[in-house]
Coordinates of C-alpha atoms in Angstrom, one line a residue:
Chain A
M869 CA 176.1 173.5 104.4
K870 CA 173.8 176.4 105.1
Y871 CA 172.5 178.9 102.5
Q872 CA 172.0 182.5 103.2
Q873 CA 169.0 183.1 100.9
L874 CA 166.7 180.8 98.9
G875 CA 165.2 182.5 95.9
L876 CA 161.9 180.6 95.3
I877 CA 160.3 181.1 91.9
G878 CA 156.9 179.5 92.2
C879 CA 155.4 179.4 95.6
G880 CA 152.9 176.5 95.1
L881 CA 152.9 173.0 96.6
M882 CA 156.3 171.9 95.4
G883 CA 158.1 175.2 96.0
G884 CA 156.4 175.9 99.2
S885 CA 157.1 172.5 100.6
F886 CA 160.8 172.9 99.6
A887 CA 161.0 176.2 101.4
L888 CA 159.4 174.7 104.5
A889 CA 161.6 171.7 104.5
M890 CA 164.8 173.8 104.1
K891 CA 163.7 176.0 107.0
Q892 CA 162.8 173.1 109.2
A893 CA 166.2 171.5 108.5
G894 CA 167.9 174.7 109.4
L895 CA 169.5 174.9 105.9
V896 CA 168.6 178.4 104.9
G897 CA 168.6 181.8 106.5
R898 CA 165.7 183.4 104.6
V899 CA 163.5 182.7 101.7
V900 CA 162.5 185.3 99.1
G901 CA 159.7 184.2 97.0
Y902 CA 158.0 185.1 93.7
S903 CA 154.9 183.7 92.1
K904 CA 153.1 184.7 88.9
S905 CA 150.0 185.5 91.0
P906 CA 150.7 188.1 93.6
S907 CA 148.0 186.7 95.8
T908 CA 149.9 183.4 96.0
T909 CA 153.1 185.1 96.9
E910 CA 151.3 187.1 99.6
R911 CA 149.6 184.0 101.0
A912 CA 153.0 182.2 101.1
R913 CA 154.4 185.1 103.1
Q914 CA 151.5 185.1 105.5
M915 CA 151.8 181.4 106.0
G916 CA 155.5 181.8 106.8
V917 CA 156.5 179.7 103.8
I918 CA 158.6 182.6 102.5
D919 CA 160.0 185.5 104.5
Q920 CA 159.8 188.2 101.8
T921 CA 158.0 188.6 98.5
A922 CA 159.8 189.6 95.3
E923 CA 158.2 191.6 92.5
S924 CA 159.8 189.4 89.8
A925 CA 161.6 186.2 89.3
L926 CA 164.8 188.2 88.7
L927 CA 164.4 189.9 92.0
A928 CA 164.0 186.6 93.8
V929 CA 167.3 185.5 92.4
A930 CA 169.1 188.7 93.4
G931 CA 171.2 188.1 96.4
S932 CA 170.3 184.4 96.6
D933 CA 172.9 181.6 96.8
I934 CA 170.4 179.0 96.0
V935 CA 167.4 179.2 93.6
L936 CA 164.5 176.8 93.2
M937 CA 162.3 177.1 90.1
A938 CA 159.1 175.4 91.0
V939 CA 157.0 176.5 88.0
P940 CA 154.9 174.5 85.5
V941 CA 157.2 172.8 82.9
A942 CA 155.9 175.1 80.2
A943 CA 157.0 178.2 82.1
T944 CA 160.6 177.0 82.3
D945 CA 161.8 178.8 79.2
A946 CA 160.3 182.2 80.3
T947 CA 161.7 181.8 83.8
F948 CA 165.2 181.1 82.5
K949 CA 165.0 184.2 80.3
A950 CA 163.7 186.3 83.2
I951 CA 166.6 185.3 85.5
R952 CA 169.6 184.7 83.3
H953 CA 171.3 188.0 83.8
L954 CA 171.7 187.2 87.5
V955 CA 172.8 183.5 87.1
K956 CA 176.3 183.3 88.6
P957 CA 178.7 180.4 88.8
D958 CA 178.4 180.1 92.5
V959 CA 174.7 180.0 92.7
L960 CA 172.9 176.6 92.7
I961 CA 169.9 176.7 90.5
M962 CA 167.5 173.8 90.4
D963 CA 164.0 173.0 89.1
V964 CA 161.5 170.3 90.2
G965 CA 160.0 169.4 86.8
S966 CA 158.7 166.0 86.0
T967 CA 160.3 165.9 82.6
K968 CA 163.9 166.7 82.0
R969 CA 164.9 166.7 78.3
D970 CA 162.7 169.8 77.6
V971 CA 164.0 171.6 80.7
V972 CA 167.7 170.9 79.7
D973 CA 166.9 172.0 76.2
A974 CA 165.4 175.2 77.5
A975 CA 168.4 175.8 79.8
R976 CA 170.8 175.3 76.8
R977 CA 168.9 177.7 74.7
T978 CA 168.5 180.4 77.3
L979 CA 171.3 180.2 79.9
R980 CA 173.9 179.3 77.3
E981 CA 177.4 179.7 78.9
R982 CA 175.8 180.1 82.3
I983 CA 174.2 176.7 82.1
G984 CA 176.8 175.2 84.5
S985 CA 174.9 176.6 87.5
F986 CA 171.8 174.7 86.7
V987 CA 171.3 171.2 88.2
P988 CA 168.1 169.7 86.8
A989 CA 166.1 167.9 89.5
H990 CA 163.0 165.9 89.8
P991 CA 161.8 165.0 93.2
I992 CA 159.3 162.1 93.0
A993 CA 156.7 163.6 95.3
G994 CA 153.4 165.4 95.0
K995 CA 149.8 165.5 96.0
E996 CA 146.6 165.9 94.1
L997 CA 146.0 169.0 96.1
A998 CA 148.0 171.9 94.4
G999 CA 148.7 175.3 96.0
V1000 CA 150.7 176.7 98.8
E1001 CA 147.8 175.9 101.2
H1002 CA 148.9 172.3 101.0
A1003 CA 152.7 173.0 101.3
D1004 CA 154.2 170.4 103.6
A1005 CA 157.7 170.3 105.1
Q1006 CA 157.5 166.5 104.9
L1007 CA 156.5 166.3 101.3
Y1008 CA 160.0 165.2 100.1
R1009 CA 161.0 163.1 103.1
D1010 CA 161.8 159.5 102.1
R1011 CA 161.2 160.2 98.5
Q1012 CA 163.6 159.8 95.6
V1013 CA 165.1 162.8 93.8
I1014 CA 166.6 162.4 90.3
L1015 CA 169.3 164.7 89.2
T1016 CA 170.1 164.9 85.4
P1017 CA 173.3 167.0 85.1
I1018 CA 174.9 167.5 81.7
A1019 CA 178.5 167.7 80.7
Q1020 CA 178.7 171.4 81.4
T1021 CA 177.0 171.3 84.8
Q1022 CA 179.5 172.3 87.5
P1023 CA 180.4 169.1 89.4
E1024 CA 180.6 170.9 92.8
L1025 CA 177.0 172.1 92.3
V1026 CA 175.9 168.6 91.6
V1027 CA 177.6 167.5 94.9
Q1028 CA 175.9 170.4 96.7
A1029 CA 172.5 169.4 95.3
E1030 CA 173.0 165.8 96.3
R1031 CA 173.9 166.7 99.8
L1032 CA 171.0 169.1 100.1
W1033 CA 168.3 166.7 99.0
A1034 CA 169.9 164.0 101.2
A1035 CA 169.7 166.4 104.1
L1036 CA 166.0 166.8 103.4
G1037 CA 165.6 163.0 103.8
C1038 CA 165.6 162.1 100.1
Q1039 CA 167.4 159.3 98.2
V1040 CA 169.3 160.9 95.4
R1041 CA 170.0 159.4 92.0
T1042 CA 171.8 160.8 89.0
M1043 CA 171.0 159.8 85.4
S1044 CA 170.8 161.4 81.9
A1045 CA 167.8 163.4 81.0
E1046 CA 167.0 161.0 78.2
D1047 CA 167.0 158.0 80.6
H1048 CA 164.9 159.9 83.1
D1049 CA 162.2 160.8 80.5
A1050 CA 162.1 157.2 79.1
A1051 CA 161.7 155.7 82.6
F1052 CA 159.1 158.2 83.8
A1053 CA 157.1 157.9 80.6
A1054 CA 156.8 154.2 81.6
V1055 CA 156.2 154.5 85.4
S1056 CA 154.4 157.8 85.8
H1057 CA 153.3 159.5 82.6
L1058 CA 151.6 156.6 80.9
P1059 CA 149.7 155.6 84.1
H1060 CA 148.3 159.2 84.2
L1061 CA 147.4 159.0 80.5
L1062 CA 145.6 155.7 81.1
A1063 CA 143.8 156.9 84.2
F1064 CA 142.6 160.0 82.2
A1065 CA 141.5 157.9 79.3
Y1066 CA 139.8 155.4 81.5
M1067 CA 137.8 158.1 83.3
A1068 CA 136.9 159.7 80.0
G1069 CA 135.7 156.4 78.7
V1070 CA 133.4 155.8 81.7
M1071 CA 132.1 159.4 81.6
Q1072 CA 131.0 159.1 78.0
Q1073 CA 128.4 156.5 79.0
K1074 CA 124.9 157.6 79.8
E1075 CA 124.9 155.3 82.9
S1076 CA 128.1 156.8 84.2
E1077 CA 126.7 158.4 87.3
A1078 CA 125.1 155.2 88.4
F1079 CA 128.2 153.3 87.6
L1080 CA 130.4 155.6 89.6
Q1081 CA 128.2 155.2 92.7
L1082 CA 129.0 151.5 92.6
A1083 CA 132.7 151.9 92.3
G1084 CA 134.8 150.5 95.2
P1085 CA 138.3 150.7 96.7
G1086 CA 140.0 149.3 93.5
F1087 CA 138.5 152.1 91.4
R1088 CA 139.5 154.6 94.1
D1089 CA 143.1 153.7 94.0
F1090 CA 143.3 153.1 90.2
T1091 CA 141.9 156.5 89.4
R1092 CA 143.4 158.6 92.2
I1093 CA 145.9 160.1 89.7
A1094 CA 143.1 161.1 87.3
A1095 CA 142.4 164.0 89.7
S1096 CA 145.8 165.5 89.1
D1097 CA 146.3 169.1 88.0
P1098 CA 145.3 169.5 84.4
A1099 CA 147.7 172.3 83.4
I1100 CA 150.7 170.4 85.0
W1101 CA 149.8 167.2 83.2
R1102 CA 149.1 168.9 79.9
D1103 CA 152.7 170.2 80.0
I1104 CA 154.3 166.9 81.2
L1105 CA 152.5 164.8 78.6
I1106 CA 153.2 167.2 75.7
A1107 CA 156.8 167.7 76.8
N1108 CA 157.5 164.0 76.9
R1109 CA 155.0 163.0 74.2
E1110 CA 157.4 160.9 72.1
E1111 CA 158.3 158.6 75.0
V1112 CA 154.7 158.6 76.3
L1113 CA 153.3 157.6 72.9
K1114 CA 155.9 154.8 72.6
Q1115 CA 154.8 153.5 76.0
S1116 CA 151.2 153.8 75.0
E1117 CA 151.8 151.8 71.9
R1118 CA 153.4 149.0 73.9
F1119 CA 150.6 149.1 76.4
R1120 CA 148.0 148.7 73.5
G1121 CA 149.9 145.6 72.5
A1122 CA 149.8 144.1 76.0
L1123 CA 146.1 144.9 76.3
G1124 CA 145.4 143.3 72.9
V1125 CA 147.0 140.1 74.1
L1126 CA 144.8 140.1 77.2
E1127 CA 141.7 140.9 75.2
Q1128 CA 142.5 138.0 72.9
T1129 CA 142.6 135.5 75.8
L1130 CA 139.1 136.8 76.7
K1131 CA 137.7 136.5 73.2
D1132 CA 139.1 132.9 73.0
C1133 CA 138.1 132.1 76.6
Q1134 CA 141.8 131.0 77.2
G1135 CA 141.6 130.7 80.9
E1136 CA 145.0 129.2 81.3
S1137 CA 146.9 131.8 79.3
L1138 CA 145.0 134.6 81.0
E1139 CA 145.7 133.2 84.4
A1140 CA 149.4 132.7 83.6
L1141 CA 149.6 136.3 82.4
V1142 CA 147.9 137.7 85.5
Q1143 CA 150.1 135.4 87.7
G1144 CA 153.2 136.9 86.2
V1145 CA 152.2 140.6 86.7
A1146 CA 150.7 139.9 90.1
Q1147 CA 153.9 138.3 91.3
V1148 CA 156.0 141.3 90.2
R1149 CA 153.6 143.8 91.6
S1150 CA 153.2 142.1 95.0
H1151 CA 157.0 142.1 95.5
W1152 CA 157.4 145.7 94.4
R1153 CA 158.0 148.2 97.1
L1154 CA 158.1 152.0 97.0
N1155 CA 161.8 152.9 96.9
T1156 CA 162.4 155.1 99.9
R1157 CA 165.4 156.2 101.8
Q1158 CA 164.7 154.0 104.8
K1159 CA 164.0 150.7 103.1
Chain B
M1497 CA 117.0 137.9 113.3
K1498 CA 119.4 135.2 114.5
Y1499 CA 120.4 132.2 112.6
Q1500 CA 121.1 128.9 114.3
Q1501 CA 123.7 127.6 111.8
L1502 CA 125.7 129.1 109.0
G1503 CA 126.9 126.7 106.4
L1504 CA 130.1 128.2 104.9
I1505 CA 131.2 126.8 101.6
G1506 CA 134.7 128.2 101.0
C1507 CA 136.6 129.4 104.1
G1508 CA 138.9 131.9 102.4
L1509 CA 139.1 135.7 102.8
M1510 CA 135.5 136.4 101.8
G1511 CA 133.8 133.5 103.5
G1512 CA 136.0 133.7 106.6
S1513 CA 135.3 137.4 107.0
F1514 CA 131.6 136.8 106.7
A1515 CA 131.6 134.2 109.4
L1516 CA 133.6 136.4 111.7
A1517 CA 131.3 139.4 111.0
M1518 CA 128.2 137.2 111.7
K1519 CA 129.7 136.0 115.0
Q1520 CA 130.8 139.4 116.1
A1521 CA 127.3 140.8 115.3
G1522 CA 125.7 138.0 117.3
L1523 CA 123.7 136.9 114.3
V1524 CA 124.6 133.2 114.2
G1525 CA 124.8 130.3 116.7
R1526 CA 127.5 128.3 115.0
V1527 CA 129.4 128.0 111.8
V1528 CA 130.0 124.8 109.9
G1529 CA 132.6 125.2 107.2
Y1530 CA 133.8 123.3 104.2
S1531 CA 136.7 124.2 101.9
K1532 CA 138.1 122.3 98.9
S1533 CA 141.4 122.1 100.7
P1534 CA 141.1 120.3 104.1
S1535 CA 144.1 122.3 105.4
T1536 CA 142.2 125.5 104.8
T1537 CA 139.1 124.2 106.6
E1538 CA 141.2 123.0 109.5
R1539 CA 143.0 126.4 109.7
A1540 CA 139.7 128.1 109.7
R1541 CA 138.6 126.0 112.7
Q1542 CA 141.8 126.6 114.6
M1543 CA 141.4 130.3 114.1
G1544 CA 137.8 130.2 115.4
V1545 CA 136.4 131.4 112.0
I1546 CA 134.3 128.2 111.9
D1547 CA 133.2 126.0 114.8
Q1548 CA 133.0 122.7 113.0
T1549 CA 134.4 121.3 109.8
A1550 CA 132.3 119.6 107.2
E1551 CA 133.5 116.9 104.9
S1552 CA 131.6 118.2 101.9
A1553 CA 129.7 121.2 100.7
L1554 CA 126.5 119.1 101.1
L1555 CA 127.3 118.4 104.8
A1556 CA 127.9 122.1 105.4
V1557 CA 124.4 122.8 104.2
A1558 CA 122.8 120.0 106.3
G1559 CA 121.1 121.6 109.3
S1560 CA 122.0 125.1 108.3
D1561 CA 119.4 127.9 108.0
I1562 CA 121.8 130.2 106.1
V1563 CA 124.4 129.2 103.6
L1564 CA 127.1 131.4 102.1
M1565 CA 129.0 130.1 99.0
A1566 CA 132.3 131.9 98.9
V1567 CA 134.0 130.0 96.2
P1568 CA 135.7 131.1 93.0
V1569 CA 133.1 132.1 90.4
A1570 CA 134.1 129.1 88.2
A1571 CA 133.3 126.7 91.0
T1572 CA 129.7 128.0 91.4
D1573 CA 128.2 125.4 89.1
A1574 CA 129.8 122.4 90.8
T1575 CA 128.9 123.8 94.2
F1576 CA 125.2 124.2 93.3
K1577 CA 125.2 120.6 92.0
A1578 CA 126.8 119.4 95.2
I1579 CA 124.2 121.0 97.5
R1580 CA 121.0 121.0 95.6
H1581 CA 119.4 118.1 97.3
L1582 CA 119.5 119.9 100.6
V1583 CA 118.3 123.3 99.3
K1584 CA 115.0 124.0 101.1
P1585 CA 112.6 126.9 100.7
D1586 CA 113.3 128.3 104.2
V1587 CA 117.1 128.3 103.9
L1588 CA 118.7 131.6 102.7
I1589 CA 121.5 130.8 100.2
M1590 CA 123.8 133.5 99.0
D1591 CA 127.1 133.8 97.1
V1592 CA 129.7 136.6 97.1
G1593 CA 130.7 136.5 93.4
S1594 CA 131.9 139.5 91.5
T1595 CA 129.9 138.6 88.5
K1596 CA 126.2 137.8 88.6
R1597 CA 124.8 136.7 85.2
D1598 CA 126.9 133.6 85.1
V1599 CA 126.0 132.8 88.8
V1600 CA 122.3 133.3 88.1
D1601 CA 122.6 131.1 84.9
A1602 CA 124.3 128.4 86.9
A1603 CA 121.6 128.6 89.6
R1604 CA 118.8 128.3 86.9
R1605 CA 120.5 125.2 85.4
T1606 CA 121.3 123.4 88.6
L1607 CA 118.8 124.5 91.3
R1608 CA 115.8 124.6 88.9
E1609 CA 112.6 124.7 91.0
R1610 CA 114.6 125.3 94.1
I1611 CA 116.2 128.5 92.8
G1612 CA 113.8 130.6 95.0
S1613 CA 116.2 130.1 98.0
F1614 CA 119.1 131.7 96.3
V1615 CA 119.7 135.4 96.7
P1616 CA 122.7 136.3 94.5
A1617 CA 124.9 138.8 96.3
H1618 CA 128.1 140.8 95.6
P1619 CA 129.7 142.6 98.5
I1620 CA 132.1 145.2 97.1
A1621 CA 134.9 144.4 99.4
G1622 CA 138.2 142.6 99.2
K1623 CA 141.9 142.6 99.8
E1624 CA 144.9 141.7 97.6
L1625 CA 145.7 139.2 100.4
A1626 CA 143.6 136.1 99.9
G1627 CA 143.2 133.3 102.4
V1628 CA 141.6 132.7 105.7
E1629 CA 144.7 134.1 107.4
H1630 CA 143.5 137.5 106.3
A1631 CA 139.8 137.1 107.2
D1632 CA 138.6 140.2 109.0
A1633 CA 135.3 140.8 110.8
Q1634 CA 135.4 144.4 109.5
L1635 CA 135.9 143.5 105.8
Y1636 CA 132.3 144.3 104.9
R1637 CA 131.7 147.2 107.2
D1638 CA 130.7 150.4 105.4
R1639 CA 130.8 148.6 102.0
Q1640 CA 128.1 148.3 99.5
V1641 CA 126.4 144.9 98.8
I1642 CA 124.5 144.4 95.6
L1643 CA 121.7 141.8 95.5
T1644 CA 120.5 140.6 92.1
P1645 CA 117.3 138.6 92.7
I1646 CA 115.3 137.2 89.8
A1647 CA 111.6 136.8 89.4
Q1648 CA 111.6 133.4 91.2
T1649 CA 113.6 134.5 94.2
Q1650 CA 111.5 134.3 97.4
P1651 CA 110.8 138.0 98.3
E1652 CA 111.0 137.2 102.1
L1653 CA 114.5 135.8 101.6
V1654 CA 115.5 139.0 99.7
V1655 CA 114.3 141.0 102.7
Q1656 CA 116.2 138.7 105.1
A1657 CA 119.3 139.2 103.0
E1658 CA 118.9 143.0 103.0
R1659 CA 118.5 143.1 106.8
L1660 CA 121.4 140.7 107.3
W1661 CA 123.9 142.7 105.3
A1662 CA 122.6 146.0 106.8
A1663 CA 123.2 144.5 110.2
L1664 CA 126.8 143.8 109.2
G1665 CA 127.2 147.5 108.4
C1666 CA 126.7 147.4 104.7
Q1667 CA 124.7 149.6 102.3
V1668 CA 122.5 147.3 100.3
R1669 CA 121.3 147.8 96.7
T1670 CA 119.2 145.7 94.5
M1671 CA 119.4 145.5 90.7
S1672 CA 119.3 143.0 87.8
A1673 CA 122.2 140.7 87.2
E1674 CA 122.6 142.3 83.7
D1675 CA 122.8 145.9 85.1
H1676 CA 125.2 144.6 87.7
D1677 CA 127.6 143.0 85.3
A1678 CA 127.5 146.0 82.9
A1679 CA 128.3 148.4 85.8
F1680 CA 131.1 146.3 87.3
A1681 CA 132.7 145.7 83.9
A1682 CA 133.1 149.5 83.8
V1683 CA 134.1 150.3 87.4
S1684 CA 136.0 147.2 88.4
H1685 CA 136.7 144.6 85.8
L1686 CA 138.1 147.0 83.2
P1687 CA 140.4 148.7 85.7
H1688 CA 141.8 145.3 86.6
L1689 CA 142.3 144.4 82.9
L1690 CA 144.1 147.7 82.3
A1691 CA 146.3 147.4 85.4
F1692 CA 147.3 143.9 84.3
A1693 CA 148.0 145.1 80.7
Y1694 CA 150.0 148.1 82.0
M1695 CA 152.2 145.9 84.2
A1696 CA 152.7 143.4 81.4
G1697 CA 153.7 146.2 79.0
V1698 CA 156.2 147.6 81.5
M1699 CA 157.6 144.1 82.3
Q1700 CA 158.3 143.4 78.6
Q1701 CA 160.9 146.0 78.5
K1702 CA 164.5 145.2 79.2
E1703 CA 164.9 148.3 81.4
S1704 CA 161.8 147.2 83.5
E1705 CA 163.7 146.6 86.7
A1706 CA 165.4 150.0 86.6
F1707 CA 162.1 151.6 85.7
L1708 CA 160.2 150.0 88.6
Q1709 CA 162.8 151.2 91.1
L1710 CA 161.9 154.8 90.1
A1711 CA 158.2 154.3 90.4
G1712 CA 156.4 156.5 93.0
P1713 CA 153.2 156.8 94.9
G1714 CA 151.1 157.3 91.7
F1715 CA 152.3 154.0 90.3
R1716 CA 151.7 152.3 93.7
D1717 CA 148.1 153.2 93.7
F1718 CA 147.4 152.8 90.0
T1719 CA 148.8 149.2 90.0
R1720 CA 147.6 148.0 93.4
I1721 CA 144.9 145.9 91.8
A1722 CA 147.4 144.3 89.5
A1723 CA 148.5 142.2 92.5
S1724 CA 145.0 140.6 92.7
D1725 CA 144.4 136.9 92.8
P1726 CA 145.1 135.4 89.3
A1727 CA 142.5 132.6 89.5
I1728 CA 139.8 134.8 90.8
W1729 CA 140.4 137.4 88.1
R1730 CA 140.7 134.8 85.4
D1731 CA 137.2 133.6 86.4
I1732 CA 135.7 137.2 86.7
L1733 CA 137.1 138.4 83.4
I1734 CA 136.1 135.3 81.4
A1735 CA 132.6 135.2 83.0
N1736 CA 131.9 138.8 82.2
R1737 CA 134.0 139.0 79.0
E1738 CA 131.4 140.4 76.7
E1739 CA 130.8 143.5 78.9
V1740 CA 134.5 143.8 79.7
L1741 CA 135.4 143.7 76.0
K1742 CA 132.8 146.4 75.3
Q1743 CA 134.3 148.6 78.0
S1744 CA 137.8 148.0 76.7
E1745 CA 136.8 149.0 73.2
R1746 CA 135.3 152.2 74.6
F1747 CA 138.5 152.8 76.6
R1748 CA 140.6 152.4 73.5
G1749 CA 138.6 155.1 71.8
A1750 CA 139.1 157.5 74.7
L1751 CA 142.8 156.7 74.8
G1752 CA 143.1 157.3 71.0
V1753 CA 141.6 160.8 71.5
L1754 CA 144.2 161.6 74.1
E1755 CA 147.0 160.2 72.0
Q1756 CA 145.9 162.3 69.1
T1757 CA 146.1 165.5 71.2
L1758 CA 149.7 164.5 72.1
K1759 CA 150.6 163.8 68.4
D1760 CA 149.2 167.1 67.4
C1761 CA 150.5 169.0 70.5
Q1762 CA 147.0 170.3 71.1
G1763 CA 147.7 171.6 74.6
E1764 CA 144.2 173.2 75.0
S1765 CA 142.2 170.1 74.0
L1766 CA 144.4 168.0 76.2
E1767 CA 143.9 170.3 79.2
A1768 CA 140.2 170.5 78.7
L1769 CA 139.9 166.8 78.6
V1770 CA 142.0 166.3 81.7
Q1771 CA 140.1 169.1 83.4
G1772 CA 136.8 167.3 82.8
V1773 CA 137.9 164.0 84.2
A1774 CA 139.9 165.5 87.1
Q1775 CA 136.8 167.4 88.2
V1776 CA 134.6 164.3 88.2
R1777 CA 137.2 162.3 89.9
S1778 CA 138.0 164.8 92.6
H1779 CA 134.3 165.0 93.5
W1780 CA 133.8 161.3 93.6
R1781 CA 133.6 159.6 97.0
L1782 CA 133.6 156.0 97.9
N1783 CA 130.0 155.2 98.6
T1784 CA 129.8 153.9 102.1
R1785 CA 127.0 153.6 104.6
Q1786 CA 128.2 156.5 106.7
K1787 CA 128.8 159.1 104.1

């Protein structure tokens, strides 16, 4: 399995890291890249992340046998429109979006009968530091990648995608876009929403600066995701808002139970509750390829 | 500044680490330790954390010129009662509790006119792994320690305490117990409550096991504190429940604002909100002695 040309649409952290990983693994001949901002594309070329710049998304697809769309979720629709005339059955097209129902919907609307080439993908990896400067050939190593093919997706392209991500050191899973979005609302999108809300609540207080100077390692880890990219998280949270709001509702219920134990000074109930979650959390391990 | 004998009441992670740090810094001649569980005391002795076991808290205080109470917050009252007959003006007594108003109240009730010896202390350090097995001479290094003396506290003992923690590599601050508890409700206790509630909400769902297998590095960091010691956190949350409930109320308001932007698909408001918190969070640094 070796591709002649990767067409990279979006040369930021996610796309740039994919290009570097593909090169390092010897899986691609050359990389042609396009980014909305010409300065990003140029920087990617200077850094050796891509070999050649393209003037448009369509030109990045021209002559490529594999295409990765690594653009903000909200730009998916426009990107599909820009490239659809060059989408051919033998070209593997993937995205890296954190939500999948909206991406699949956009693909249905835009690619129509050419949708079989598109294998929706979500690599569970990232950094708080966006931009091609932080691109890293190891970003995807030992991470999970979720593929959410639909009935029309060409099965051989799904197999290709599975092999490719596995060759980059990932553990690959396949599920429906609906199951994906429900699960990630619970384990990723809600935590981000809560971390944003928590920080906003602290910052509203006039003592917030003094408070933040006292914060320790627990705060550091709990709020790390509150420093995530605002535009990316705007798109994710709005794209998956129904599932996120369902999870938030459930969370409010659980918080209410805990608050009630405090109001009533019910030490035993509180301890039992914390014991239950602490046990599950202390046995949980990040699911990686190696473990 | 060198102490002849440290009386250690509670030989767990916090107490054991303090004893090891004092020894490593050459600040103490010997350590006499007592724990509620004789097996813990014995293990501490075998590990060299303490030099001699005491049969009671009172006997750990006898002959000591410095005493550290490293017991769960709820045991503070009983510990003060057990030792008060040997509390003398020239003996520095400190605790390590994460809440301070309740500790100061217990000291007032129990130590009465002997309260001047007690310097309430809260080192902002810890691990999810409790127990003397995890005691670590470096636990307090580069961490902050908050002292919350009251009007009756002997000033020279406050100075002693400041010097001592500084000698262990800590940055020392002094504030009122009230300010301390309000600040830590915001930056520590509420995050724990939210992490517990979040885990509880996820665990209620029948798909929770499948969900948790998909969770990534964001989840890992956000929920790390959900694995904290249940008995310790029961005590902290109940002791500081008024401030914690106030913070939780404020958090619910901030969460409500975010939820509303999702319901209304207000991408711009959502992004502006996230931008604001992301900026503050990305500039925040853990306050340590060196930076």
